[in-house]
Short mmCIF file of C-alpha atoms and ligand atoms in Angstrom, two decimals:
data_model
loop_
_atom_site.label_atom_id
_atom_site.label_comp_id
_atom_site.label_asym_id
_atom_site.label_seq_id
_atom_site.Cartn_x
_atom_site.Cartn_y
_atom_site.Cartn_z
CA MET A 1 203.25 -105.47 37.87
CA ALA A 2 200.36 -103.06 38.21
CA ILE A 3 198.68 -102.14 34.93
CA LEU A 4 196.34 -99.79 36.75
CA GLU A 5 197.10 -97.79 39.87
CA THR A 6 195.32 -94.93 41.58
CA LYS A 7 196.92 -92.73 44.24
CA ASN A 8 194.77 -90.56 46.53
CA LEU A 9 192.04 -90.38 43.93
CA CYS A 10 189.37 -87.82 44.81
CA LYS A 11 186.12 -86.87 43.12
CA ILE A 12 183.80 -84.14 44.29
CA TYR A 13 180.41 -83.43 42.74
CA GLY A 14 178.30 -80.31 43.12
CA ASN A 15 179.09 -76.87 44.50
CA LYS A 16 179.27 -75.56 48.07
CA ASP A 17 175.58 -76.25 48.82
CA THR A 18 175.39 -79.62 47.13
CA LYS A 19 178.95 -80.83 47.62
CA ILE A 20 179.41 -84.59 47.65
CA GLU A 21 182.75 -86.29 48.12
CA ALA A 22 182.12 -89.30 45.93
CA LEU A 23 185.69 -90.64 46.32
CA ARG A 24 188.17 -89.87 49.07
CA ASN A 25 191.85 -90.70 48.65
CA LEU A 26 191.25 -93.95 46.87
CA ASN A 27 194.33 -96.14 46.41
CA ILE A 28 193.94 -99.21 44.27
CA SER A 29 196.43 -101.26 42.36
CA ILE A 30 195.43 -103.89 39.83
CA ASN A 31 197.75 -106.30 38.08
CA LYS A 32 197.71 -107.26 34.43
CA GLY A 33 195.22 -110.04 33.79
CA GLU A 34 193.66 -109.77 37.24
CA PHE A 35 189.88 -110.04 37.73
CA VAL A 36 188.75 -107.65 40.45
CA ALA A 37 185.20 -107.17 41.71
CA ILE A 38 184.06 -103.91 43.30
CA ILE A 39 181.19 -104.18 45.75
CA GLY A 40 179.53 -101.71 48.09
CA PRO A 41 176.23 -100.02 48.90
CA SER A 42 174.36 -97.82 46.46
CA GLY A 43 175.89 -94.34 46.30
CA SER A 44 179.25 -95.46 47.69
CA GLY A 45 181.21 -94.31 44.62
CA LYS A 46 181.53 -97.48 42.54
CA SER A 47 180.32 -96.00 39.25
CA THR A 48 182.44 -92.92 39.88
CA ILE A 49 185.54 -95.13 40.00
CA LEU A 50 184.61 -96.58 36.62
CA HIS A 51 183.97 -93.17 35.09
CA LEU A 52 187.36 -91.91 36.26
CA LEU A 53 189.30 -95.03 35.22
CA GLY A 54 187.47 -95.02 31.90
CA GLY A 55 188.51 -91.43 31.19
CA ILE A 56 184.87 -90.37 31.01
CA GLU A 57 185.24 -87.89 33.87
CA ARG A 58 188.29 -86.22 35.36
CA PRO A 59 189.16 -86.44 39.07
CA ASN A 60 189.53 -83.46 41.44
CA GLY A 61 192.71 -84.88 42.90
CA GLY A 62 195.10 -87.79 42.81
CA THR A 63 196.53 -89.79 39.94
CA ILE A 64 195.45 -92.66 37.71
CA ASN A 65 198.32 -94.52 36.15
CA VAL A 66 197.50 -96.89 33.33
CA ASN A 67 200.49 -98.70 31.84
CA ASN A 68 202.60 -96.15 33.70
CA ILE A 69 200.95 -93.16 32.08
CA ASP A 70 199.04 -90.68 34.24
CA ILE A 71 195.84 -90.30 32.27
CA ASN A 72 195.12 -86.95 33.95
CA THR A 73 198.00 -85.48 31.97
CA LEU A 74 196.43 -86.44 28.64
CA SER A 75 194.82 -83.78 26.46
CA ASP A 76 191.13 -84.19 25.60
CA LYS A 77 192.12 -85.62 22.22
CA GLN A 78 194.56 -88.10 23.77
CA LEU A 79 191.96 -89.04 26.38
CA ALA A 80 189.44 -89.74 23.60
CA LYS A 81 191.95 -92.11 22.04
CA TYR A 82 192.58 -93.74 25.45
CA ARG A 83 188.82 -94.34 25.77
CA ARG A 84 188.69 -95.84 22.29
CA THR A 85 191.70 -98.12 22.48
CA GLU A 86 192.92 -98.81 26.04
CA VAL A 87 189.71 -99.41 27.98
CA GLY A 88 186.50 -101.17 27.13
CA VAL A 89 183.48 -100.14 29.17
CA VAL A 90 180.28 -102.13 29.64
CA PHE A 91 177.55 -99.93 31.08
CA GLN A 92 174.39 -100.98 32.85
CA GLN A 93 172.46 -99.30 30.07
CA LEU A 94 173.55 -101.28 27.04
CA ASN A 95 173.07 -98.42 24.54
CA LEU A 96 172.94 -100.77 21.55
CA MET A 97 172.00 -99.09 18.29
CA PRO A 98 168.57 -100.46 17.31
CA MET A 99 169.07 -100.02 13.55
CA LEU A 100 172.45 -101.82 13.49
CA ASN A 101 172.86 -105.57 13.56
CA VAL A 102 174.98 -107.48 16.08
CA LYS A 103 178.23 -107.34 14.09
CA GLU A 104 177.78 -103.65 13.28
CA ASN A 105 177.05 -102.83 16.92
CA ILE A 106 180.23 -104.64 17.98
CA GLU A 107 182.32 -102.84 15.36
CA LEU A 108 180.81 -99.43 16.10
CA PRO A 109 183.61 -98.11 18.37
CA LEU A 110 186.14 -99.00 15.68
CA MET A 111 184.26 -96.92 13.12
CA MET A 112 184.90 -93.81 15.22
CA GLY A 113 188.67 -94.08 15.13
CA GLU A 114 191.27 -94.41 12.44
CA GLU A 115 192.41 -97.85 13.61
CA ASN A 116 191.88 -100.73 11.17
CA ILE A 117 189.31 -103.38 11.93
CA ASP A 118 190.87 -106.80 12.55
CA GLN A 119 188.13 -108.96 11.03
CA ASP A 120 189.68 -112.22 12.23
CA TYR A 121 189.65 -110.96 15.80
CA ILE A 122 186.08 -109.63 15.51
CA ASN A 123 184.89 -113.00 14.17
CA GLU A 124 186.73 -114.86 16.93
CA LEU A 125 185.18 -112.53 19.49
CA ILE A 126 181.69 -113.09 18.08
CA ASN A 127 182.25 -116.86 18.23
CA THR A 128 183.66 -116.70 21.76
CA LEU A 129 180.56 -114.83 22.89
CA GLY A 130 178.32 -117.40 21.22
CA LEU A 131 176.85 -114.86 18.82
CA ASP A 132 177.94 -116.44 15.53
CA LYS A 133 174.36 -117.35 14.60
CA ARG A 134 173.15 -113.88 15.56
CA LYS A 135 175.60 -111.68 13.61
CA ASN A 136 172.93 -110.28 11.31
CA HIS A 137 170.16 -109.90 13.90
CA LEU A 138 169.00 -106.60 15.30
CA PRO A 139 169.14 -106.06 19.09
CA SER A 140 165.32 -106.25 19.30
CA GLN A 141 165.51 -109.81 17.95
CA LEU A 142 167.77 -110.98 20.77
CA SER A 143 167.18 -112.22 24.29
CA GLY A 144 168.42 -110.12 27.22
CA GLY A 145 171.47 -112.31 27.69
CA GLN A 146 172.36 -112.06 24.03
CA GLN A 147 172.02 -108.26 24.08
CA GLN A 148 174.33 -108.16 27.08
CA ARG A 149 176.88 -110.24 25.18
CA VAL A 150 176.72 -107.79 22.27
CA ALA A 151 177.52 -104.95 24.69
CA ILE A 152 180.47 -106.99 25.97
CA GLY A 153 181.62 -107.62 22.40
CA ARG A 154 181.50 -103.91 21.69
CA ALA A 155 183.63 -103.20 24.77
CA LEU A 156 186.19 -105.79 23.64
CA ALA A 157 186.24 -104.81 19.96
CA ALA A 158 189.24 -102.48 20.11
CA LYS A 159 191.33 -105.10 22.02
CA PRO A 160 191.54 -102.93 25.14
CA SER A 161 193.94 -104.01 27.85
CA ILE A 162 191.37 -103.20 30.54
CA ILE A 163 187.66 -104.01 30.70
CA LEU A 164 185.49 -101.96 33.05
CA ALA A 165 181.99 -103.30 33.61
CA ASP A 166 179.22 -101.69 35.67
CA GLU A 167 176.72 -104.34 36.81
CA PRO A 168 177.11 -106.21 33.52
CA THR A 169 174.57 -108.81 34.57
CA GLY A 170 172.25 -106.57 36.59
CA ASN A 171 169.23 -107.02 34.33
CA LEU A 172 169.55 -110.76 33.82
CA ASP A 173 168.12 -113.76 35.65
CA SER A 174 170.70 -115.52 37.80
CA LYS A 175 171.37 -118.39 35.41
CA THR A 176 171.87 -116.10 32.40
CA ALA A 177 173.93 -113.78 34.61
CA GLN A 178 176.30 -116.65 35.44
CA GLU A 179 176.63 -117.58 31.77
CA VAL A 180 177.32 -114.02 30.66
CA MET A 181 179.86 -113.58 33.44
CA GLU A 182 181.60 -116.82 32.47
CA LEU A 183 181.86 -115.56 28.88
CA LEU A 184 183.20 -112.21 30.03
CA LYS A 185 185.78 -113.98 32.21
CA MET A 186 186.70 -116.44 29.50
CA SER A 187 187.16 -113.82 26.80
CA SER A 188 189.16 -111.55 29.07
CA LYS A 189 191.47 -114.48 29.93
CA LYS A 190 191.73 -115.50 26.29
CA PHE A 191 192.73 -112.00 25.21
CA ASN A 192 194.82 -111.38 28.39
CA GLN A 193 192.70 -108.48 29.57
CA THR A 194 192.35 -107.05 33.04
CA LEU A 195 188.79 -107.15 34.29
CA LEU A 196 187.18 -104.77 36.78
CA VAL A 197 183.54 -105.50 37.52
CA ILE A 198 181.08 -103.63 39.73
CA THR A 199 178.53 -106.04 41.07
CA HIS A 200 175.83 -106.61 43.69
CA ASP A 201 175.94 -110.30 42.97
CA GLU A 202 177.84 -112.30 45.59
CA ASN A 203 178.21 -115.23 43.21
CA ILE A 204 180.10 -113.01 40.79
CA ALA A 205 182.24 -111.44 43.50
CA LYS A 206 183.16 -114.94 44.70
CA LYS A 207 184.66 -115.75 41.32
CA ALA A 208 186.91 -112.71 41.23
CA ASP A 209 190.61 -112.95 42.13
CA ARG A 210 190.05 -110.07 44.54
CA VAL A 211 187.16 -108.07 45.95
CA ILE A 212 187.37 -104.36 46.74
CA HIS A 213 184.69 -103.21 49.16
CA ILE A 214 183.81 -99.51 48.86
CA VAL A 215 181.87 -97.62 51.53
CA ASP A 216 181.34 -93.83 51.39
CA GLY A 217 184.00 -93.30 48.76
CA GLU A 218 186.66 -95.26 50.63
CA ILE A 219 187.94 -98.81 50.66
CA LYS A 220 186.49 -100.75 53.54
CA LYS A 221 188.38 -103.97 53.31
CA LEU A 222 190.24 -106.19 50.92
CA GLU A 223 189.58 -109.86 50.52
CA ASN A 224 191.61 -112.36 48.64
CA ASN A 225 189.60 -115.16 47.11
CA ILE A 226 192.64 -117.12 46.07
P1 LIG B 1 177.46 -96.14 43.22
O1 LIG B 1 177.88 -96.48 41.83
O2 LIG B 1 178.27 -96.83 44.28
O3 LIG B 1 175.98 -96.32 43.43
P2 LIG B 1 178.09 -93.42 42.42
O4 LIG B 1 179.52 -93.50 42.08
O5 LIG B 1 177.12 -93.43 41.31
O6 LIG B 1 177.74 -94.59 43.47
O7 LIG B 1 177.81 -92.13 43.28
C1 LIG B 1 178.63 -91.75 44.40
C2 LIG B 1 178.07 -90.46 44.99
O8 LIG B 1 178.28 -89.39 44.07
C3 LIG B 1 176.59 -90.50 45.28
O9 LIG B 1 176.35 -89.79 46.46
C4 LIG B 1 175.97 -89.83 44.08
O10 LIG B 1 174.75 -89.22 44.43
C5 LIG B 1 177.04 -88.82 43.71
N1 LIG B 1 177.06 -88.53 42.27
C6 LIG B 1 177.37 -89.39 41.28
N2 LIG B 1 177.36 -88.80 40.08
C7 LIG B 1 176.99 -87.52 40.30
C8 LIG B 1 176.80 -86.37 39.47
N3 LIG B 1 176.99 -86.44 38.15
N4 LIG B 1 176.43 -85.22 40.06
C9 LIG B 1 176.27 -85.14 41.40
N5 LIG B 1 176.46 -86.15 42.24
C10 LIG B 1 176.81 -87.34 41.71
P1 LIG B 2 166.47 -116.39 26.77
O1 LIG B 2 166.13 -117.76 27.25
O2 LIG B 2 167.97 -116.16 26.66
O3 LIG B 2 165.75 -115.28 27.45
P2 LIG B 2 164.55 -116.03 24.66
O4 LIG B 2 163.56 -117.02 25.16
O5 LIG B 2 164.26 -114.59 24.79
O6 LIG B 2 166.01 -116.36 25.25
O7 LIG B 2 164.84 -116.33 23.14
C1 LIG B 2 165.11 -117.62 22.67
C2 LIG B 2 165.71 -117.52 21.28
O8 LIG B 2 164.82 -116.88 20.37
C3 LIG B 2 166.95 -116.68 21.34
O9 LIG B 2 168.00 -117.38 20.69
C4 LIG B 2 166.63 -115.40 20.60
O10 LIG B 2 167.69 -115.00 19.78
C5 LIG B 2 165.44 -115.77 19.75
N1 LIG B 2 164.51 -114.64 19.76
C6 LIG B 2 163.91 -114.10 20.81
N2 LIG B 2 163.10 -113.07 20.47
C7 LIG B 2 163.21 -112.97 19.12
C8 LIG B 2 162.64 -112.09 18.13
N3 LIG B 2 161.79 -111.11 18.46
N4 LIG B 2 163.01 -112.27 16.85
C9 LIG B 2 163.87 -113.24 16.51
N5 LIG B 2 164.44 -114.09 17.38
C10 LIG B 2 164.11 -113.97 18.66
#
């Protein structure tokens, strides 16, 4: 069953002189636990998809159903809760807090809400990501791959059912990129999360259950890897 489904999703940026149709009638359907890669040229609308699915921006048309709820019908307050609890987003810019250590950075999203922190889960997550010996380190004391894993940990902290990641390995060398991706895949499987990853990296796309190819705000073709 689909956990995430868009129907005729549209996003327009700008006004009449600068109008850009970033997404045109996008229909995607993603099943629970599925790992889907989104590929496509620069400017084709990939990040826009993530912003809409993540509840960071609102569409100009169409629907986004997550667990059978149309997130466009949520109030700003409900949408804020959706962002905190239902989806975990890993951005290209890691946005780690330099003054907070690894554990504090991972727990940060939980501090913003009223939900309790499940310490057992957080510790398991830190172990799964191979950060157990780095819990008390500051981001500046970590390698690039470790910093990326902290950002992944932060996205997973609230036990979201969906992980959205924008080029999560874009700044890493190819070996570290593979390792980080394996950890992301492994933790999402372990915690039964659906994984949607934007990537330029063919090796990552190859490992996905399915690849969605976006060109000019539309789906070009679908490929099944399995
Ligand atoms: P991708 O992630 O595939 O590189 P984006 O989703 O970032 O593409 O952008 C899709 C299109 O929408 C591009 O033409 C981009 O210039 C435009 N766009 C994205 N965000 C904005 C914005 N905030 N304001 C105006 N145009 C935007
Ligand atoms: P990688 O091979 O992943 O790029 P590095 O060579 O950057 O790793 O770092 C090797 C180890 O040294 C890592 O475990 C990292 O945590 C640690 N390290 C790197 N820079 C610092 C630092 N400034 N302070 C403390 N530890 C560091």
